[in-house]
Short mmCIF file of C-alpha atoms in Angstrom, two decimals:
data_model
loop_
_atom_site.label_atom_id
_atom_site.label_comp_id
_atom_site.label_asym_id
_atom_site.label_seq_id
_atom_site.Cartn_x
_atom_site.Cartn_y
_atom_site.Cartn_z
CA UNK A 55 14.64 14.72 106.42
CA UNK A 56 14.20 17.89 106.76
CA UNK A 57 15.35 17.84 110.53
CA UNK A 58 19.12 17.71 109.19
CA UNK A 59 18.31 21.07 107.53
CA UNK A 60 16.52 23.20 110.18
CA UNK A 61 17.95 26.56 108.78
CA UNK A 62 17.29 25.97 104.79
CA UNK A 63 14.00 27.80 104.46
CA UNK A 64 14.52 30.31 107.39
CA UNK A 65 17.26 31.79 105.43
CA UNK A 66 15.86 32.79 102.72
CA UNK A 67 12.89 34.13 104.78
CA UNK A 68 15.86 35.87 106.71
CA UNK A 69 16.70 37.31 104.03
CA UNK A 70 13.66 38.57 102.69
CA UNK A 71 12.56 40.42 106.16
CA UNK A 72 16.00 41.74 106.39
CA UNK A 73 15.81 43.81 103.04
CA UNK A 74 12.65 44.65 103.72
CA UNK A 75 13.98 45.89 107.35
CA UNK A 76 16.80 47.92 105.64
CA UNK A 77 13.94 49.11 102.43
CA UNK A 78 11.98 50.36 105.56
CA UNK A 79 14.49 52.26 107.37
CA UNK A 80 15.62 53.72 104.04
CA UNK A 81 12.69 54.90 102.80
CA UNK A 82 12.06 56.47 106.70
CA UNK A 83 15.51 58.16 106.61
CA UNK A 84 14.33 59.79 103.22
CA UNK A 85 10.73 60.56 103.66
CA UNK A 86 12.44 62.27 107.08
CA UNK A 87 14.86 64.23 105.00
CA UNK A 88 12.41 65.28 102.39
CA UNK A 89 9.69 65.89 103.75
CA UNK A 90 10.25 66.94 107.67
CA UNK A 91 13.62 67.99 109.02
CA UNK A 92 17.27 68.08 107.33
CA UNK A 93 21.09 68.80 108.38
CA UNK A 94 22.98 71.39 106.59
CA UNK A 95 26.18 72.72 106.61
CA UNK A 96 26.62 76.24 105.69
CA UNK A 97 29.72 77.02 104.17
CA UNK A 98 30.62 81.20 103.01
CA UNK A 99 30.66 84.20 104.79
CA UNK A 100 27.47 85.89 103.21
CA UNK A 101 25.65 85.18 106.94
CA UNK A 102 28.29 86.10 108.57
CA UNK A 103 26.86 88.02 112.09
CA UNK A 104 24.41 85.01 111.95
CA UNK A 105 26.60 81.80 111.12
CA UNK A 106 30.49 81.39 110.68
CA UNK A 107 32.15 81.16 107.19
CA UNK A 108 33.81 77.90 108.40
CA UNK A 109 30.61 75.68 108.54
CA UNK A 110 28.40 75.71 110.96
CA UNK A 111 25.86 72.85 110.98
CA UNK A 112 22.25 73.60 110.59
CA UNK A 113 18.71 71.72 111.13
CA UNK A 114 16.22 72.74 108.44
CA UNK A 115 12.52 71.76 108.79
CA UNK A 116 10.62 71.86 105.51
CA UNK A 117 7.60 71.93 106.81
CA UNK A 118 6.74 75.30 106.95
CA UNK A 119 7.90 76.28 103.13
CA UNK A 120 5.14 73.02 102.64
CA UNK A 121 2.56 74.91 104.72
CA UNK A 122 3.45 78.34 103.55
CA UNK A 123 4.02 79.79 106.94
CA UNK A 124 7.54 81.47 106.39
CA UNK A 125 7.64 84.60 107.90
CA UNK A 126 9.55 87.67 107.51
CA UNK A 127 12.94 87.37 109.25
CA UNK A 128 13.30 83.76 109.07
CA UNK A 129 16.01 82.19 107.85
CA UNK A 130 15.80 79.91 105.14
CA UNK A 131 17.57 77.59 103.18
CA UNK A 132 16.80 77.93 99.32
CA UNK A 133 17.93 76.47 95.78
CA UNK A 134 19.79 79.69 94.00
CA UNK A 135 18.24 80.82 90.67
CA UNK A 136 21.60 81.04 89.34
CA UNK A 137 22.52 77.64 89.97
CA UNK A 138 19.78 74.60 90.77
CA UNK A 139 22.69 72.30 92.18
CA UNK A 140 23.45 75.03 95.15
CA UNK A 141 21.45 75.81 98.31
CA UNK A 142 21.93 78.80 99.38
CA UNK A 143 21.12 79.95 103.56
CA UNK A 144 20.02 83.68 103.03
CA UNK A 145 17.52 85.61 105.25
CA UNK A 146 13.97 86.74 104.05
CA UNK A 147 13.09 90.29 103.78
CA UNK A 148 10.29 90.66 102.30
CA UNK A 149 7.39 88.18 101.14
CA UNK A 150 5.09 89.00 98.18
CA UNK A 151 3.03 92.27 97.33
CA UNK A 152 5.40 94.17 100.41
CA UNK A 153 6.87 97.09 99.54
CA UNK A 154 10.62 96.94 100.24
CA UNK A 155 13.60 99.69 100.23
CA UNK A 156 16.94 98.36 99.07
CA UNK A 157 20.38 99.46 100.33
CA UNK A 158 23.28 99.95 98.16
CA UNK A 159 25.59 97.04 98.01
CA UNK A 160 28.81 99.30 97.37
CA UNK A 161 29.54 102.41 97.32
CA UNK A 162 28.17 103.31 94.11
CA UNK A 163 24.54 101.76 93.87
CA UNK A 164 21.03 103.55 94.06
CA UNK A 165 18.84 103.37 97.00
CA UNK A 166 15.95 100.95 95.09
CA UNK A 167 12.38 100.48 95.79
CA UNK A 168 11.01 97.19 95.29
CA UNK A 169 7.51 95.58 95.30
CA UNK A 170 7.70 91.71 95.33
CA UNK A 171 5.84 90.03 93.42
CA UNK A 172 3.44 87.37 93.85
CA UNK A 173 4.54 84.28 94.69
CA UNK A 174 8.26 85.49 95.50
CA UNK A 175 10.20 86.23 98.25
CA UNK A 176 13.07 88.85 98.57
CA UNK A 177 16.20 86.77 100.10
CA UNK A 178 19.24 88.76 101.56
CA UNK A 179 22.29 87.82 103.40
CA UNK A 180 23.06 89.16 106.74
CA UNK A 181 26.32 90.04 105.35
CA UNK A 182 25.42 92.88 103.47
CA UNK A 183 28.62 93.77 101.80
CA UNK A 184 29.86 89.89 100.80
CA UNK A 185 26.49 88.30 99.95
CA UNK A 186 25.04 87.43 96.60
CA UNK A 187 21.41 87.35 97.34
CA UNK A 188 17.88 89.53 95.75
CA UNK A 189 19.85 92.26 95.07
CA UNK A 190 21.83 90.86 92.28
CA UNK A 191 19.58 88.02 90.96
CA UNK A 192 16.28 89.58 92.08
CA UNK A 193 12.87 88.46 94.15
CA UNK A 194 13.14 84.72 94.52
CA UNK A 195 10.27 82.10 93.71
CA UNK A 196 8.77 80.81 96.76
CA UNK A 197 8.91 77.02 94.87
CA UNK A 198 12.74 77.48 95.03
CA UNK A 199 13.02 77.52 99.31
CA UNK A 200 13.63 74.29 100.68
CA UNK A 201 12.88 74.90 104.35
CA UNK A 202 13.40 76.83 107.07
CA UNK A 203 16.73 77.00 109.11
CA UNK A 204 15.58 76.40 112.87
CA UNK A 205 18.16 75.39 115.05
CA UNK A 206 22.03 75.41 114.76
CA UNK A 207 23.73 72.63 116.21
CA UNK A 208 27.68 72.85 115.34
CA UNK A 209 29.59 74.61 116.79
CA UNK A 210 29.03 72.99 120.05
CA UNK A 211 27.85 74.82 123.13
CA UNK A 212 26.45 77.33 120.51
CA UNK A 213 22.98 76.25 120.05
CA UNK A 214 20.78 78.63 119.09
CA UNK A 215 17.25 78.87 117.83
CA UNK A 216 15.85 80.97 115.32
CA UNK B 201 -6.17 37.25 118.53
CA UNK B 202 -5.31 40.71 116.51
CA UNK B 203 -2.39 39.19 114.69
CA UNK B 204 -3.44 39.64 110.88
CA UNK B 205 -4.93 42.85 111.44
CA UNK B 206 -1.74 44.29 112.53
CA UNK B 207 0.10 42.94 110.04
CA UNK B 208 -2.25 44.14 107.44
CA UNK B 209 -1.21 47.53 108.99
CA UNK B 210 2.30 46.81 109.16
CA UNK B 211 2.64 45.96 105.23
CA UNK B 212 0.09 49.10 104.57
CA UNK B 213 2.67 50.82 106.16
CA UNK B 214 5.61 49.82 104.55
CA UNK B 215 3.52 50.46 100.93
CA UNK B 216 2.89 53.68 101.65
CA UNK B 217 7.05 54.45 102.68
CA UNK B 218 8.05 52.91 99.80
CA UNK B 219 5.28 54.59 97.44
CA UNK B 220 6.25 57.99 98.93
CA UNK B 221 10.14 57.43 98.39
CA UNK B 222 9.17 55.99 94.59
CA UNK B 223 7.18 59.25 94.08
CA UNK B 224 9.81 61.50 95.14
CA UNK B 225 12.40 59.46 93.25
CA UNK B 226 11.50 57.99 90.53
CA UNK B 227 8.43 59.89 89.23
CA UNK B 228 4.86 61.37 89.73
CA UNK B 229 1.91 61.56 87.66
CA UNK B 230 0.45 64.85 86.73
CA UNK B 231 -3.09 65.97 85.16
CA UNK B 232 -3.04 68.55 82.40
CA UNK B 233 -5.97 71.47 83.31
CA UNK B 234 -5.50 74.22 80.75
CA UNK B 235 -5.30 74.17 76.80
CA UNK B 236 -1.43 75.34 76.98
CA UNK B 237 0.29 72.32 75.71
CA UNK B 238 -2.43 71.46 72.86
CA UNK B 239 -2.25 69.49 70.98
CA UNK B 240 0.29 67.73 72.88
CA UNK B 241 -1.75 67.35 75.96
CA UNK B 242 -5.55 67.36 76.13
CA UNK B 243 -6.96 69.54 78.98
CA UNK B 244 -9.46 67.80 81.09
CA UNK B 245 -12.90 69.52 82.61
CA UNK B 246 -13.56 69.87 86.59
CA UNK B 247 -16.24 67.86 86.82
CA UNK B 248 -16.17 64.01 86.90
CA UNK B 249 -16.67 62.69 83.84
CA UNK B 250 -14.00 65.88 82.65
CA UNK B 251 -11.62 64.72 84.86
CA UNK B 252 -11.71 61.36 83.22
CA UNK B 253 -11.21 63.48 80.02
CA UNK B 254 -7.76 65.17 80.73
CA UNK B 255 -4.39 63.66 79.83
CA UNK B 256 -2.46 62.60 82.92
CA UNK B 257 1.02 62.36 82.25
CA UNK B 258 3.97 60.62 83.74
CA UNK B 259 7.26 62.53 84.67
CA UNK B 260 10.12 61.26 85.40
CA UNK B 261 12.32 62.63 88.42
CA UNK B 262 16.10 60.90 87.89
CA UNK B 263 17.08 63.29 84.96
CA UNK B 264 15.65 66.41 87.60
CA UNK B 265 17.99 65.62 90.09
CA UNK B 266 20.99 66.52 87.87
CA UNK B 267 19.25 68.84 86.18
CA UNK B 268 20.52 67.56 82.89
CA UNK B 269 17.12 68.29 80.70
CA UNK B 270 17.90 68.91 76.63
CA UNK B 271 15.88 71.69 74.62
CA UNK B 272 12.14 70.48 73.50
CA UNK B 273 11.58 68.29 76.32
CA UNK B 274 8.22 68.82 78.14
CA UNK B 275 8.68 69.47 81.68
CA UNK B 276 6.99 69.77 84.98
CA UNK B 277 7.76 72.72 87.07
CA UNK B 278 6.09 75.18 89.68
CA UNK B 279 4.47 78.11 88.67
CA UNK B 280 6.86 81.18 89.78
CA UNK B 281 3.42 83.33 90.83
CA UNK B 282 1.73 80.34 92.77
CA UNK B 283 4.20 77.98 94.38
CA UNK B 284 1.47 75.24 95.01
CA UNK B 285 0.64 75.26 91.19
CA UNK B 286 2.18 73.23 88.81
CA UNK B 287 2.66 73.78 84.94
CA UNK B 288 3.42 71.40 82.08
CA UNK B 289 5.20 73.47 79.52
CA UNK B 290 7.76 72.64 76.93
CA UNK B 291 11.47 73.73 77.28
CA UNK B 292 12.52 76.01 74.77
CA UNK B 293 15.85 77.29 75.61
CA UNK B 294 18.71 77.06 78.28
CA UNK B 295 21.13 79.31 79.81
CA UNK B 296 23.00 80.87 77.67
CA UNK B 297 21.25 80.93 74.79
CA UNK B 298 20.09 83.87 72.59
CA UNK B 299 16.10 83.28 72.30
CA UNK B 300 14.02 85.84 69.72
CA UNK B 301 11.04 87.03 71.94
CA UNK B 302 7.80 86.44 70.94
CA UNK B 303 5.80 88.87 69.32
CA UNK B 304 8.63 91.36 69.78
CA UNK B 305 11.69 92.07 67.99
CA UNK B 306 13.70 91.81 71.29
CA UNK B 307 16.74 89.43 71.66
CA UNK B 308 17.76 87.98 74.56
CA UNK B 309 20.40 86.01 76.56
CA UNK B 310 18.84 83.44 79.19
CA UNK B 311 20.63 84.35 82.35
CA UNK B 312 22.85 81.50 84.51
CA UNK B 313 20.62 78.99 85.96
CA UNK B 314 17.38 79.91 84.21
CA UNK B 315 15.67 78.28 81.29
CA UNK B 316 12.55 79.80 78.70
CA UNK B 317 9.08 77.67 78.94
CA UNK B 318 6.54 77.84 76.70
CA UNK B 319 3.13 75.79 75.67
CA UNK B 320 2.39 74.31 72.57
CA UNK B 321 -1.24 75.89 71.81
CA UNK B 322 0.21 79.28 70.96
CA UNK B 323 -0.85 82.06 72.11
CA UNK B 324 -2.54 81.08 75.43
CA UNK B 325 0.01 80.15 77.47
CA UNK B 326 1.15 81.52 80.46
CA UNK B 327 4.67 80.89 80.36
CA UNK B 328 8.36 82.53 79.69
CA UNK B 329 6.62 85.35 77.91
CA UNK B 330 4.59 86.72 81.00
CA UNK B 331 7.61 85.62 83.62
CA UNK B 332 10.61 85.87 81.44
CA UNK B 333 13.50 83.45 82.11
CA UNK B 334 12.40 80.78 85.04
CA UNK B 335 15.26 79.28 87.64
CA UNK B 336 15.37 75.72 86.40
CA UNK B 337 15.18 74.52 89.97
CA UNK B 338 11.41 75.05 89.87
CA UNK B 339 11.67 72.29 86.97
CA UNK B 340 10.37 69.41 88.93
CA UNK B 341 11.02 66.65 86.12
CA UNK B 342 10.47 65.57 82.97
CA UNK B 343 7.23 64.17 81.35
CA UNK B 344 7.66 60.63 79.00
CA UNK B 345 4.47 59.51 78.86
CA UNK B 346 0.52 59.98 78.68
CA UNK B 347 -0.97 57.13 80.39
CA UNK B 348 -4.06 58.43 80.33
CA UNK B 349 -6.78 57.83 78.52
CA UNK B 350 -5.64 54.81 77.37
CA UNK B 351 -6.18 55.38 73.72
CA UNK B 352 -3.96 58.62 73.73
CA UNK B 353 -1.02 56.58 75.69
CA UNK B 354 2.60 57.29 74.22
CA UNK B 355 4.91 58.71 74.47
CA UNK B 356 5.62 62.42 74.94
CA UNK B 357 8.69 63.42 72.15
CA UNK B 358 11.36 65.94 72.51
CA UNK B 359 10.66 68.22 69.81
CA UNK B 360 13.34 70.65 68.97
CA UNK B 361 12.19 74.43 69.39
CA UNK B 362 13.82 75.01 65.31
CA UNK B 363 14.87 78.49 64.21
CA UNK B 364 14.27 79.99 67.99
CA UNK B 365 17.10 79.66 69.93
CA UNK B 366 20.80 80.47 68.94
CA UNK B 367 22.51 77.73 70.76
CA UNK B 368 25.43 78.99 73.78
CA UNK B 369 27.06 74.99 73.52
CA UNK B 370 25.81 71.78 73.05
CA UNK B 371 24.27 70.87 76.52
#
């Protein structure tokens, strides 16, 4: 008999390996996202020198804000402390226990001097006049950076490294 | 012929994808070391039979992707000195609201985006009244449940910080 139905029990075996084919590739695509390289768009002008306030598109690898290895200068992406839903592309300035001296944002401001504290970073745009960054919310917790901005790959023919 | 080994490698493989994309999902499970959150959550010592001691905890990661935690839940978040450290604290208070200081006659209004931690066990904590206001995005989820040791499993209640907080709205 069961040469008439040749295909019965393959297809639900079909099945099976098939969601476990598309569980697999899932799971890949997020453990890669989470855990080893992302795509960003940057929208804003506050790196404006750096990126374009129309969106450039970014690669982030997070392993280095794993592995601690984030260096003054690089740029990172990073959760805002004013609002966990928004990541934020600034530039770090200072890691923890340097000693740091602040520019004025306008005009009117007081040259500050600023010792970060442990476990922070201080996070500045490179658009120092149009950038909300340290100097208005303060030194940033290190557990709030996502990853580290290493390669921009939109607009085309401008790839750069950082 | 090699054939069950590597597909005892093959399924190993997929476990471990799909454990790793559960954990980052779904939830983790966290051990409690210092006496913080008593009597809540038992600390545990460092040696073996200690570790056995300690409450580990559950926390649940769906509610921490919209950030959409209530005041009095016990959360999970990174410590703001020591970004590989963890701390289990309770939350007391939200942006917006107007939280009495501890020990102090000082008033205050929880900036945007932060939220104030503290422990249960009083006065040794070290919490919202050594770092102030936290950024919520260090909150890495929510704890419901001590599943171990077994005869302390349960769950973990949202207890409602009373007479602390002035309320900004009803989050």
């Amino acid at each position: 008999m069961s040469q008439w139905f040749p295909k019965l029990k393959p297809l639900g075996r079909e099945v099976w390996e098939r969601s476990v084919l598309l569980t697999q590739f899932l799971c890949c695509i997020h453990i890669i996202k989470e855990h080893v390289v992302e795509i960003h768009q940057v929208m804003g002008p506050s790196m404006l020198p750096t990126f374009s306030a129309v969106g450039d598109v970014l690669l982030v690898e997070r392993l280095s804000t794993k592995f601690q290895r984030i260096k003054q200068g690089d740029v990172v992406m990073a959760l805002s402390p004013e609002n966990p839903r928004l990541i934020v592309c600034k530039r770090v300035l200072g890691l923890e226990g340097e000693n740091l001296v602040v520019m004025p944002t306008h005009g009117s401001g007081r040259v500050q001097h600023i010792k970060v504290p442990k476990g922070h970073v201080w996070l500045q745009g490179d658009n120092l006049s149009n950038s909300t960054d340290s100097r208005h919310y303060g030194p940033v917790p290190y557990g709030l950076l996502r990853g580290k901005v290493f390669l921009r790959v939109w607009p085309p023919g401008g790839w750069t490294r950082f | 012929m090699a054939e069950p080994a590597w597909l005892l490698a093959k399924r190993s493989a997929t476990a471990a994808l799909l454990s790793i994309t559960l954990t980052d999902i779904v939830g983790n499970i966290a051990r409690t070391h210092g006496d913080s959150m008593q009597p809540t959550l038992q600390p545990g010592e460092k040696n073996l039979l200690g570790f056995l001691k300690g409450d580990i905890v559950f926390f649940e990661k769906i509610s921490a992707a919209a950030y959409k935690y209530h005041r009095g839940d016990v959360v999970v978040l990174r410590s703001p000195s020591d970004p590989n450290q963890w701390m289990i604290k309770r939350l007391i208070a939200m942006q917006g609201d107007w939280i009495n200081v501890p020990g102090s006659y000082e008033i205050l209004q929880i900036p945007k985006g932060r939220c104030w931690v503290e422990g249960d066990g009083g006065n040794i904590s070290l919490d919202s009244r050594t770092f102030g206001a936290l950024p919520l995005g260090l909150v890495q989820g929510r704890v419901t449940h001590k599943i171990w040791p077994p005869h302390r499993f349960g769950r973990v209640e949202r207890v409602f910080p009373k007479g602390r907080v002035m309320l900004d709205d009803e989050v």
